[in-house]
mmCIF file of C-alpha atoms in Angstrom:
data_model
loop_
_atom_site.group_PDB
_atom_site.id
_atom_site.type_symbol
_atom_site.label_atom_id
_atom_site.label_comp_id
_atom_site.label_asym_id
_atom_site.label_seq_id
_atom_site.Cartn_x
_atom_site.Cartn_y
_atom_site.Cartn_z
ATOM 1 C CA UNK A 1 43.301 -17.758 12.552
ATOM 2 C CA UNK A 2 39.908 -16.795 12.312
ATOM 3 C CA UNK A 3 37.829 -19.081 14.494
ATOM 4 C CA UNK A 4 33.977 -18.780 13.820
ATOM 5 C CA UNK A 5 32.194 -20.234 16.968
ATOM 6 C CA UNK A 6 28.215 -20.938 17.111
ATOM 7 C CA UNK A 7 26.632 -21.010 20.359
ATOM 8 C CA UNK A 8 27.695 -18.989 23.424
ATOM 9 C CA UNK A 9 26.463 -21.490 26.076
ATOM 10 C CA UNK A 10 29.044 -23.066 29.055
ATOM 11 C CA UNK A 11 31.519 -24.996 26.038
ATOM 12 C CA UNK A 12 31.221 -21.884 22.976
ATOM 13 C CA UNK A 13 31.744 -18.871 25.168
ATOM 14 C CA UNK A 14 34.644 -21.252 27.327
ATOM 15 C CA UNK A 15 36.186 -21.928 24.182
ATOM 16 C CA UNK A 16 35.691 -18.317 22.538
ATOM 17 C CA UNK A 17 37.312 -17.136 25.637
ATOM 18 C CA UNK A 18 40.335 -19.517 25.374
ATOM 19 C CA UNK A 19 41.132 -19.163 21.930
ATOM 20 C CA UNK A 20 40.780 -15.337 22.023
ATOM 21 C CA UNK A 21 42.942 -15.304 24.723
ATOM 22 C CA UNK A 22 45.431 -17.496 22.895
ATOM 23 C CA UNK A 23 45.436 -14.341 20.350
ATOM 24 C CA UNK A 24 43.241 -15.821 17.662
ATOM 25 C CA UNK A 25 40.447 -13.836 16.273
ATOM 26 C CA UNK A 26 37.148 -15.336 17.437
ATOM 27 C CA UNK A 27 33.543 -14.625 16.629
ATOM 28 C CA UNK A 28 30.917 -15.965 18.817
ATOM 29 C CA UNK A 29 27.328 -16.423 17.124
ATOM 30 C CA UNK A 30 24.268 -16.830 19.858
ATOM 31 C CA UNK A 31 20.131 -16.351 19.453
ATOM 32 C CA UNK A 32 20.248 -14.608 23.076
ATOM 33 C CA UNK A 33 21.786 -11.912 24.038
ATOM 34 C CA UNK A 34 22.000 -13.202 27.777
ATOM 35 C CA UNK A 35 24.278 -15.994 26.559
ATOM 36 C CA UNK A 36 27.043 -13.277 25.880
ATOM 37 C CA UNK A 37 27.131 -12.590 29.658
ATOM 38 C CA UNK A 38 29.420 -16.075 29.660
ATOM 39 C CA UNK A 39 32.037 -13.842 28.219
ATOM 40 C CA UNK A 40 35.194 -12.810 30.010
ATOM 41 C CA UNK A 41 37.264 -9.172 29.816
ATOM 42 C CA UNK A 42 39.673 -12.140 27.635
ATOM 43 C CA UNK A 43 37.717 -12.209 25.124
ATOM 44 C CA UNK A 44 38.469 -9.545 22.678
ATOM 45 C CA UNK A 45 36.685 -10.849 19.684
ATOM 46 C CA UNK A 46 33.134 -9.895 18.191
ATOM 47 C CA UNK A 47 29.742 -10.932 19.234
ATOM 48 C CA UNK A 48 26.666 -11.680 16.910
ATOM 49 C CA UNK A 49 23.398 -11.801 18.032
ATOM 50 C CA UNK A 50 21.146 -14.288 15.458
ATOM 51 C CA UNK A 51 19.742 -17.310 14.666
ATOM 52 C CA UNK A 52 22.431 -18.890 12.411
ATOM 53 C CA UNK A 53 20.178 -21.455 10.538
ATOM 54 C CA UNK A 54 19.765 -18.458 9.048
ATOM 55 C CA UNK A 55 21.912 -17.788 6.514
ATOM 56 C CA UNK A 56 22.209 -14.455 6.208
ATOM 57 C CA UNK A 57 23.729 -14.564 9.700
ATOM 58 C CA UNK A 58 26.092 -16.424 9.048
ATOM 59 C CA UNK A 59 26.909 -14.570 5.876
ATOM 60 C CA UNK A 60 27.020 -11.339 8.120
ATOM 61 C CA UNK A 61 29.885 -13.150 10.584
ATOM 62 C CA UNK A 62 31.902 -13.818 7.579
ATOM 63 C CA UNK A 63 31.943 -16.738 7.318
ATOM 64 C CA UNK A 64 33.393 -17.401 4.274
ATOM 65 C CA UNK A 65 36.506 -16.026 5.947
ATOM 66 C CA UNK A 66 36.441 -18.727 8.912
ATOM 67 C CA UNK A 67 39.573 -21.140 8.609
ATOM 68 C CA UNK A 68 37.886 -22.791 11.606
ATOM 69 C CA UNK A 69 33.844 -23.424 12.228
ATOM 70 C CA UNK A 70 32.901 -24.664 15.118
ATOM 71 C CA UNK A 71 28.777 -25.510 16.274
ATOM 72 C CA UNK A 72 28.148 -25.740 19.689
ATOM 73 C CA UNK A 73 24.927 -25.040 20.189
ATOM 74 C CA UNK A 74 22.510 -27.394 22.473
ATOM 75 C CA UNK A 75 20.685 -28.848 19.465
ATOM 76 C CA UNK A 76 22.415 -31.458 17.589
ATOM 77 C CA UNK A 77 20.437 -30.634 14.198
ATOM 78 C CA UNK A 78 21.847 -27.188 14.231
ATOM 79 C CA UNK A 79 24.801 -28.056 14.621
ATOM 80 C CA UNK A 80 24.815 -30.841 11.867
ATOM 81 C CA UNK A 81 22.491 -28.321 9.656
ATOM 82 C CA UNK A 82 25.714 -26.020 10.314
ATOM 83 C CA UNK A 83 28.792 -27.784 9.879
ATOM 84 C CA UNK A 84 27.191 -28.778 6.676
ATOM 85 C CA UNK A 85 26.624 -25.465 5.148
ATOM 86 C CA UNK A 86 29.918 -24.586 6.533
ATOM 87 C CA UNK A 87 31.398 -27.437 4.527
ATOM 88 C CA UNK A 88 29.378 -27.992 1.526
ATOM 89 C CA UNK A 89 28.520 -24.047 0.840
ATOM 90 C CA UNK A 90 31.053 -22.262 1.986
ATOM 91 C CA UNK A 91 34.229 -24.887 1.980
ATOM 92 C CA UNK A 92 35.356 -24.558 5.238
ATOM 93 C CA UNK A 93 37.992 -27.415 5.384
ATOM 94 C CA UNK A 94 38.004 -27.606 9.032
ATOM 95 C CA UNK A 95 34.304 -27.773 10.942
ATOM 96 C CA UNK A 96 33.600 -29.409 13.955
ATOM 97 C CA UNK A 97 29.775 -29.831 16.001
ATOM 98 C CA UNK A 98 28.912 -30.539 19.151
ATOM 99 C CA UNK A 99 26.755 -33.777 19.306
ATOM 100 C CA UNK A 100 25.086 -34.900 22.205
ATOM 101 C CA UNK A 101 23.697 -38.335 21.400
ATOM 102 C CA UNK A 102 26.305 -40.922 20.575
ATOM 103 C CA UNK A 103 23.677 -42.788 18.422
ATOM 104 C CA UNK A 104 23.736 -39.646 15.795
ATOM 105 C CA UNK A 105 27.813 -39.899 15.572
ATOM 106 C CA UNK A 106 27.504 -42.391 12.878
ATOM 107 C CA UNK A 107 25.681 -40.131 10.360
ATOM 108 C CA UNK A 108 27.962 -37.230 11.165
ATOM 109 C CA UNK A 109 30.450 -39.442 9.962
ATOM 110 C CA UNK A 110 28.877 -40.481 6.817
ATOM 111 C CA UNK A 111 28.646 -36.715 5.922
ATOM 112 C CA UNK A 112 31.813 -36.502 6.884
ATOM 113 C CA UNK A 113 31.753 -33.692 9.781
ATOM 114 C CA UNK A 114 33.805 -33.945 12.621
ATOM 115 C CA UNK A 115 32.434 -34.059 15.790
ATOM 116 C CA UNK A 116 32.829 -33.846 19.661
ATOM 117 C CA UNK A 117 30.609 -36.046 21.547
ATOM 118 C CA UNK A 118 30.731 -35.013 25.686
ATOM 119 C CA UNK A 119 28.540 -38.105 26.406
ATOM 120 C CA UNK A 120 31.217 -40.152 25.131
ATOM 121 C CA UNK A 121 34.011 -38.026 26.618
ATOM 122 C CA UNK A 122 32.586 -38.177 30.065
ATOM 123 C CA UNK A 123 31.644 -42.096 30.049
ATOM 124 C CA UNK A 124 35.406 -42.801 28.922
ATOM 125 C CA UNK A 125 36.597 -40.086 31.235
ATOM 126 C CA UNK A 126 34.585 -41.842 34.251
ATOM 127 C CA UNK A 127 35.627 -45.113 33.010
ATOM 128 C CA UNK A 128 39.237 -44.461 32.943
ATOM 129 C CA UNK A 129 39.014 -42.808 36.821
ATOM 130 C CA UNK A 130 36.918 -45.701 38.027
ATOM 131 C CA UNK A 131 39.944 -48.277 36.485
ATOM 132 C CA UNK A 132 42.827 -46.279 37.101
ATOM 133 C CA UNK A 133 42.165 -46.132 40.894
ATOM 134 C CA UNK B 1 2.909 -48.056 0.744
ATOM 135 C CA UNK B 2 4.480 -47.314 3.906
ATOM 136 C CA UNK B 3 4.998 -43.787 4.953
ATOM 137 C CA UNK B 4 6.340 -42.275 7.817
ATOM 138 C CA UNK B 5 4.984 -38.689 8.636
ATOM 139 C CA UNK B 6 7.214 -36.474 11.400
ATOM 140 C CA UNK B 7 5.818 -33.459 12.696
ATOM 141 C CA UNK B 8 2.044 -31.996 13.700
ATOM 142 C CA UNK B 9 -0.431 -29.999 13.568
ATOM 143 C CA UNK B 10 -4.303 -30.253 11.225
ATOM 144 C CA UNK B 11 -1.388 -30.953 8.004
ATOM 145 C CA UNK B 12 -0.240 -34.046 9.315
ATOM 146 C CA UNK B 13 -3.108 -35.224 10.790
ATOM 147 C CA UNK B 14 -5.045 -34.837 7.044
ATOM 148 C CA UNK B 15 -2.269 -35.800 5.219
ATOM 149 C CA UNK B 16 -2.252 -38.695 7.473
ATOM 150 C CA UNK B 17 -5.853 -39.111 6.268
ATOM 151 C CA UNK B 18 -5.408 -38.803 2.896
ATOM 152 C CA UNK B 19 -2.499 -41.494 2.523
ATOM 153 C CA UNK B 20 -4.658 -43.563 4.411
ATOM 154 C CA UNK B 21 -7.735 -43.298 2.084
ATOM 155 C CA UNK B 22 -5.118 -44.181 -0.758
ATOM 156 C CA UNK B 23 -4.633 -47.111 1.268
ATOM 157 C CA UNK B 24 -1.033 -46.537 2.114
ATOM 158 C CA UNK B 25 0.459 -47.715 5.759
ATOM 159 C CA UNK B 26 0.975 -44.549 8.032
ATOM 160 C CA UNK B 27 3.286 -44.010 10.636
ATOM 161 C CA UNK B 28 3.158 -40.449 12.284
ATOM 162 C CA UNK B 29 6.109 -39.348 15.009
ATOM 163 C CA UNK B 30 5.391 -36.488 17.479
ATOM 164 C CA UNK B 31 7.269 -35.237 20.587
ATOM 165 C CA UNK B 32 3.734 -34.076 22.109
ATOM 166 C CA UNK B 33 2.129 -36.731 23.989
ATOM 167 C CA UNK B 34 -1.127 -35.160 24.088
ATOM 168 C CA UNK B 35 -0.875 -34.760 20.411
ATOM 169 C CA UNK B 36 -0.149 -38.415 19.978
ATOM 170 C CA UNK B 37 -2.793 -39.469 22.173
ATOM 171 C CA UNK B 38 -5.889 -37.178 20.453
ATOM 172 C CA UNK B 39 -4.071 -38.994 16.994
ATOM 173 C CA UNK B 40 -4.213 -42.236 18.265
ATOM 174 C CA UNK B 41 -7.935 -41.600 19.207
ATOM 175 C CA UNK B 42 -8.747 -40.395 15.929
ATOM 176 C CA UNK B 43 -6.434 -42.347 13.130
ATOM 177 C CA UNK B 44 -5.682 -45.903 12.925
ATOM 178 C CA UNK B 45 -2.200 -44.735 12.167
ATOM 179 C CA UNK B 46 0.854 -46.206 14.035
ATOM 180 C CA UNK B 47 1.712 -43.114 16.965
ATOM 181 C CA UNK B 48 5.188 -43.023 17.842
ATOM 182 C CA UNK B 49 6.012 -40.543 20.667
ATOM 183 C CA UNK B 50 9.454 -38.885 20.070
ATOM 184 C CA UNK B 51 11.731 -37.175 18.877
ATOM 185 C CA UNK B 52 12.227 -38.319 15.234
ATOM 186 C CA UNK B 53 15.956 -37.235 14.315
ATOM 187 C CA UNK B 54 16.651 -40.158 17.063
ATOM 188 C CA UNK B 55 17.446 -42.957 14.684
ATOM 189 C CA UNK B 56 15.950 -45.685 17.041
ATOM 190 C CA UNK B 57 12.810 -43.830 17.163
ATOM 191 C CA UNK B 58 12.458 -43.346 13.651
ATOM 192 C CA UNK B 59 13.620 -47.267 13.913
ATOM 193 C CA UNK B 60 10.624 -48.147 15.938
ATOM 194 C CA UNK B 61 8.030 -45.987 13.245
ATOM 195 C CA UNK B 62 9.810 -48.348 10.127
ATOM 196 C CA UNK B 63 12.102 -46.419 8.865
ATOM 197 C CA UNK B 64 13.756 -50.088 7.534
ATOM 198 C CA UNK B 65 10.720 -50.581 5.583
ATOM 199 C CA UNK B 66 9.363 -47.258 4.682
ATOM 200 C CA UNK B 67 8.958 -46.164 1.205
ATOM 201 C CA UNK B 68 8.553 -42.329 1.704
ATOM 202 C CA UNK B 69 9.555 -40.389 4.955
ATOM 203 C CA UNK B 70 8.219 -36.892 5.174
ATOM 204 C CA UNK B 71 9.286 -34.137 7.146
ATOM 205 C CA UNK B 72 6.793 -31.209 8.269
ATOM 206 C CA UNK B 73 8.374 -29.921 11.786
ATOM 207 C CA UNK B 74 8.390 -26.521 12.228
ATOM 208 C CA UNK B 75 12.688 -26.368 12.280
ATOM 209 C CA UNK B 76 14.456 -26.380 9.401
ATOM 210 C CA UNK B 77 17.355 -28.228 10.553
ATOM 211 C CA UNK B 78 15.211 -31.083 11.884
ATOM 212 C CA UNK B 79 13.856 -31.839 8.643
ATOM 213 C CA UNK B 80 17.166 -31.839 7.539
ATOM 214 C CA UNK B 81 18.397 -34.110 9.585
ATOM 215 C CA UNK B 82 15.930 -36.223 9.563
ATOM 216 C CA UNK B 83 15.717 -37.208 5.826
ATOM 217 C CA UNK B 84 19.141 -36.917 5.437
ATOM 218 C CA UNK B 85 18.891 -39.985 8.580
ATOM 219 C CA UNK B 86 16.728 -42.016 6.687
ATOM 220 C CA UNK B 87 18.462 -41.794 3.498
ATOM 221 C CA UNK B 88 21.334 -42.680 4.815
ATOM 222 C CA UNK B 89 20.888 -45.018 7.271
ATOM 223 C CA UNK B 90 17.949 -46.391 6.877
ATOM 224 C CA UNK B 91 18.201 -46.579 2.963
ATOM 225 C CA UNK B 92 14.470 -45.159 2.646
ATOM 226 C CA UNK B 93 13.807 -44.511 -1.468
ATOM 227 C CA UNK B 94 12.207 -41.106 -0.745
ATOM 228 C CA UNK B 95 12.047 -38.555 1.226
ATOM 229 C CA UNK B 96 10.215 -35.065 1.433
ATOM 230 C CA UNK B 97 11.247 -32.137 3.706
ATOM 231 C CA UNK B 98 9.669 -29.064 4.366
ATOM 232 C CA UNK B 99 11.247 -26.051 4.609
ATOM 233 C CA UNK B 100 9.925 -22.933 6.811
ATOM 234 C CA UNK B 101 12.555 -20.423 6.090
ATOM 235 C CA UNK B 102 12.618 -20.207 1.997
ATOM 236 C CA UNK B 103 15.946 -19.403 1.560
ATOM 237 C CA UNK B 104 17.054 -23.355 2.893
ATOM 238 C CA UNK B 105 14.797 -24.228 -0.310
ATOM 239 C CA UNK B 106 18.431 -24.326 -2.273
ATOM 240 C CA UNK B 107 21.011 -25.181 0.915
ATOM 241 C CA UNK B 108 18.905 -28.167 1.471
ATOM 242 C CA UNK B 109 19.021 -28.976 -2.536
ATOM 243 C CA UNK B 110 23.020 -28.332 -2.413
ATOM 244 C CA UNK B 111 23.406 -30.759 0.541
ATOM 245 C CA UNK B 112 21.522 -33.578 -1.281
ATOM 246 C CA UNK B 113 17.931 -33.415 0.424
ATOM 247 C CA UNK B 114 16.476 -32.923 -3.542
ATOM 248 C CA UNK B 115 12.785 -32.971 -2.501
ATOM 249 C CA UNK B 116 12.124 -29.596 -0.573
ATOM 250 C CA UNK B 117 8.499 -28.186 -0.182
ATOM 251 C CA UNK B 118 8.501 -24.846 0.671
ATOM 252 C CA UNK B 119 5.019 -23.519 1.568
ATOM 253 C CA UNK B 120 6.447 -19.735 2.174
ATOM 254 C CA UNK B 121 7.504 -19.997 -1.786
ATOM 255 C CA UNK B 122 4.219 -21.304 -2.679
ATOM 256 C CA UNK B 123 2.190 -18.927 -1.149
ATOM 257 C CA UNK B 124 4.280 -16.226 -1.994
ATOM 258 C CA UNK B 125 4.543 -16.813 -5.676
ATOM 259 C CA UNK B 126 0.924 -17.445 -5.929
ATOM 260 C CA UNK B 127 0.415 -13.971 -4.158
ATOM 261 C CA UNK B 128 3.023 -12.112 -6.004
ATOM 262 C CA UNK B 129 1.533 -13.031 -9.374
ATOM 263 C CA UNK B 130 -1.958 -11.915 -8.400
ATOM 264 C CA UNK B 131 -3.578 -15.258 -8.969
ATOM 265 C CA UNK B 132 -7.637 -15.313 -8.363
ATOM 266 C CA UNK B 133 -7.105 -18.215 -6.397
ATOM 267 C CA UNK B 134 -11.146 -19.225 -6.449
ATOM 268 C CA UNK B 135 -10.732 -19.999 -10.024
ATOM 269 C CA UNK B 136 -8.152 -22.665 -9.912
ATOM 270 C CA UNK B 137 -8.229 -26.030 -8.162
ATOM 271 C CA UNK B 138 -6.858 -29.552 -7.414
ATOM 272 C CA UNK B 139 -2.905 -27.918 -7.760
ATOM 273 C CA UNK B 140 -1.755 -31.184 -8.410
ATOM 274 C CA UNK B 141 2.344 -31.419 -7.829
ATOM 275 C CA UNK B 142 4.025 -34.406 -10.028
ATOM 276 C CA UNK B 143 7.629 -35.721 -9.829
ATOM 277 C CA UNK B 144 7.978 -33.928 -6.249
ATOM 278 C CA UNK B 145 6.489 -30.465 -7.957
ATOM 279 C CA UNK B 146 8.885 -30.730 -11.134
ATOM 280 C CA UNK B 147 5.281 -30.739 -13.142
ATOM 281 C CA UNK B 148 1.979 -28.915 -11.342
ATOM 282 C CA UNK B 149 -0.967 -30.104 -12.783
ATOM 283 C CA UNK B 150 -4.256 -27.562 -12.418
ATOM 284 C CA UNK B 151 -7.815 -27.299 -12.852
ATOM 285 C CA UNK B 152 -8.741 -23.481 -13.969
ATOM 286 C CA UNK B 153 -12.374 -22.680 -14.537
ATOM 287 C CA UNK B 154 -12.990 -20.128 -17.457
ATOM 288 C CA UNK B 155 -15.019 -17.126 -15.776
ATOM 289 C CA UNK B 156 -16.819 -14.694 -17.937
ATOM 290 C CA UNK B 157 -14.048 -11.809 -16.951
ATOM 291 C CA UNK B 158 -11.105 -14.713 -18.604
ATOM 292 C CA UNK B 159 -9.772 -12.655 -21.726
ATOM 293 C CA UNK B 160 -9.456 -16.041 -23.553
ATOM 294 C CA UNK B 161 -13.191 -16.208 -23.779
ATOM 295 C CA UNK B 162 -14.410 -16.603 -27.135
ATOM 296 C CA UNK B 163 -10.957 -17.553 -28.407
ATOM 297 C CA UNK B 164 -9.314 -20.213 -30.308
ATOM 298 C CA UNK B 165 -6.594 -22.200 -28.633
ATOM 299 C CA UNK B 166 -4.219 -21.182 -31.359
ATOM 300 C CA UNK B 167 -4.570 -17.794 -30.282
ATOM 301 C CA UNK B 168 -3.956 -18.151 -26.595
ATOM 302 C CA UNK B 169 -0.507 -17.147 -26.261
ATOM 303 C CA UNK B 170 0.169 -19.550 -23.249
ATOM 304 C CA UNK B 171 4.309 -19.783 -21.781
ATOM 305 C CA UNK B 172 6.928 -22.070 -23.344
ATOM 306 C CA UNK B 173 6.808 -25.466 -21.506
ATOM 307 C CA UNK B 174 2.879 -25.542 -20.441
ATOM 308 C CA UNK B 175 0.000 -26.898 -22.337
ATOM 309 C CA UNK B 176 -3.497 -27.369 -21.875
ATOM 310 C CA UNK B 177 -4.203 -31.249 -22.177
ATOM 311 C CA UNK B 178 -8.148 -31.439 -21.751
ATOM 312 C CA UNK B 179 -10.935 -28.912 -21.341
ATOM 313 C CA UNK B 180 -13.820 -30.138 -19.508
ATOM 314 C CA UNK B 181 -17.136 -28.429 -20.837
ATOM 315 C CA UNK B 182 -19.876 -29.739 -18.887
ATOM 316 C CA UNK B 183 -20.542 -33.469 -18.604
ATOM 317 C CA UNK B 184 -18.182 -33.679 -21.564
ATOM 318 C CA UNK B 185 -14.024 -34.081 -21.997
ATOM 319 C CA UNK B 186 -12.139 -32.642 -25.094
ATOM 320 C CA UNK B 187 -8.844 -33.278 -25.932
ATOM 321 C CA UNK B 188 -8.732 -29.388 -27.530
ATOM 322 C CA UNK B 189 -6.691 -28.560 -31.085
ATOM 323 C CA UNK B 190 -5.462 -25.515 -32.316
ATOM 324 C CA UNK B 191 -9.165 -24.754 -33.255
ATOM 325 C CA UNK B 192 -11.031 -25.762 -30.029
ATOM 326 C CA UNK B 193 -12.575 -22.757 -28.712
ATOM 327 C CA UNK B 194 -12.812 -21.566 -25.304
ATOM 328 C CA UNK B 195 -16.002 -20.842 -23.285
ATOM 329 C CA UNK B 196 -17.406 -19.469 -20.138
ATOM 330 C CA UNK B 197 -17.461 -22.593 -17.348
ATOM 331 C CA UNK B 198 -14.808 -24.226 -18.784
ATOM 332 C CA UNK B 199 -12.956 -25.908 -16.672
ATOM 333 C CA UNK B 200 -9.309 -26.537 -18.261
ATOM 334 C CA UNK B 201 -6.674 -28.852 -17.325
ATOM 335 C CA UNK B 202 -3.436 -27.090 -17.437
ATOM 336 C CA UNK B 203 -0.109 -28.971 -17.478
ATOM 337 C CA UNK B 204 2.860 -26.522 -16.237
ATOM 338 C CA UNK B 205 6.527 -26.083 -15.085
ATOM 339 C CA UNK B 206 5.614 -24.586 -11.550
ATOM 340 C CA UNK B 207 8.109 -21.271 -12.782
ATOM 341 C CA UNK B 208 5.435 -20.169 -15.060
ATOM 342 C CA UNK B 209 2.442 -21.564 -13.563
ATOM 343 C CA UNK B 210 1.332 -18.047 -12.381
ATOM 344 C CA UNK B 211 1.626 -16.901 -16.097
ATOM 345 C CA UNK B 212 -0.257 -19.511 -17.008
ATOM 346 C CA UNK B 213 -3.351 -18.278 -14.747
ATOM 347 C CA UNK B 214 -2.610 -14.990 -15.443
ATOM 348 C CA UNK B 215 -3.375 -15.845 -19.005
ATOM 349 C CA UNK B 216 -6.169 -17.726 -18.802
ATOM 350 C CA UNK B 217 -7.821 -15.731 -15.607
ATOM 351 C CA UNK B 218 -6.184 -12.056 -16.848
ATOM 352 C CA UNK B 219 -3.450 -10.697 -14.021
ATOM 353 C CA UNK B 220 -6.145 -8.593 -12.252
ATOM 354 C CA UNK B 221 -8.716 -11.112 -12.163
ATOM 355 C CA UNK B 222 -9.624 -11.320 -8.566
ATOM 356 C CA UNK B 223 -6.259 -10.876 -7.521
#
């Protein structure tokens, strides 16, 4: 699989290192170069250094080719303004984006993008630990 | 009218001035609190400080009863999100975003934001086609820039001086709908003639607007 990841901060380089080490063929998309740094020697994918609101950027990583997109950037509008030229333009069936505030999940449902909210996850994940004890 | 403006800078602040002398109900969201606060000092305007792709602060500015939300941060996928916000959540009729980068002019179009302003385009196009910018005024966009409407003022360099209307070969979908010579309007025919200070009221698809001045103003005129 070709797994297109935005955003090489703690979560995309963790995951770009995880699926490249699972042997899928990853490309990780940050502005800084610094952020590329959160790399490990398992990662054996490519790197791309770019803004990728921009789309020539993302036209240079391929995307086209992505079966997977994934945003993770820190800033929920990129990530939305992502997943949805992912979808829309280029037809990526499966797109997911990082999304910080739980009061934005309900439009990234309406457009119908798939997210992952770690406010949420970490309020249920504290919630279940405080009950299950 | 109630409009909600998002972003900063002198633009929003005179836009914010304009709507208001048209007597429309301005809202204007800024993360900068000194911003807001010199705003508040100097408009009437309702200030909201934060970030507007939060839906509750956009909430608090009226998105429920706005009739036009416009868009003018400096990021791309702000705007974005935020019109796409209040179009879909908050049901407002119309919404404008800007777009820095030109090339999100027709991604933002193909994901349904149909009202994108792109000032880089503008410029550029006026630039490119070597416009003498002095001569024309009051660009006038209509239906969110599908029509511009301008005022060009015949100078004694125009190569139209001197001629009849019916010789003026002007572009396919663009006419000239009143000339304004002196104190007095003319609806012009195929036989009005143009003359030095005339200032003409030209009615264009914004594609050949350019062609249009370059006509009326020749393509080195100033340029």
């Amino acid at each position: 699989m070709y797994i297109l990841i935005v955003g090489c901060g703690k979560a995309g380089s963790y995951l770009a290192n995880s699926l490249s080490k699972k042997g899928e063929e990853v490309v990780v998309i940050d502005k800084k170069e610094s952020a590329f740094n959160n790399l490990t020697s398992e990662f054996t994918g490519f790197t791309l250094l770019g803004d990728a609101t921009e789309f020539e950027i993302l036209e240079e990583a391929k995307i086209e080719q992505a079966d997977v997109v994934v945003a993770t950037t820190t800033n929920d509008n990129v990530n939305s303004m992502i997943a949805q030229i992912a979808k829309e333009i280029f037809g990526i069936s499966k797109v997911l984006a990082r999304v910080f505030a739980p009061r934005r999940e309900e439009i990234y449902r309406q457009m119908e993008i798939d997210t992952v909210c770690p406010t949420t996850l970490s309020v249920m994940e504290f919630e279940r630990a405080i009950f299950d004890s | 009218m109630k409009v909600i403006i998002i972003g900063g800078g002198k633009v929003v602040y005179f836009l914010a001035k304009t709507f208001f002398s048209k007597g429309y109900e301005v809202s204007i969201i800024n993360l900068d609190r000194d911003y807001c606060e010199i705003l508040a000092k100097k408009l009437k305007a309702n200030i909201i400080c934060g970030d507007g792709s939060d839906p509750r602060i956009l909430e608090d500015a009226g998105a429920l009863q706005a009739d036009l939300v416009v868009a003018l941060t400096p990021n791309d996928q702000d705007n974005l999100f935020i019109c796409q916000l209040a179009e879909l959540k908050f049901d407002v009729p119309k919404t404008f975003a800007l777009v820095n980068n030109p090339t999100n002019e027709w991604i933002f179009q193909k994901l349904g934001v149909t009202k994108v302003i792109s000032t880089t385009s503008i410029v550029s196009s006026l630039i490119e086609q070597k416009v003498a910018v002095d001569d024309i005024t009051n660009l006038l966009p209509v239906e969110e820039g599908r029509v511009t409407i301008s005022e060009v003022v015949i100078n004694n360099d125009s190569p139209v001086v001197g001629k009849r209307l019916k010789e003026v070969q002007l572009p396919k979908e663009s006419i000239l709908g009143s000339i304004i010579r002196k104190e007095e309007v003319v609806i012009p025919s195929g036989d009005t003639e143009l003359l030095v200070g005339d200032k003409v009221i030209a009615i264009t698809m914004p594609e050949n607007q350019g062609q249009v001045f370059n006509v009326l103003l020749g393509s080195e005129n100033g340029g």
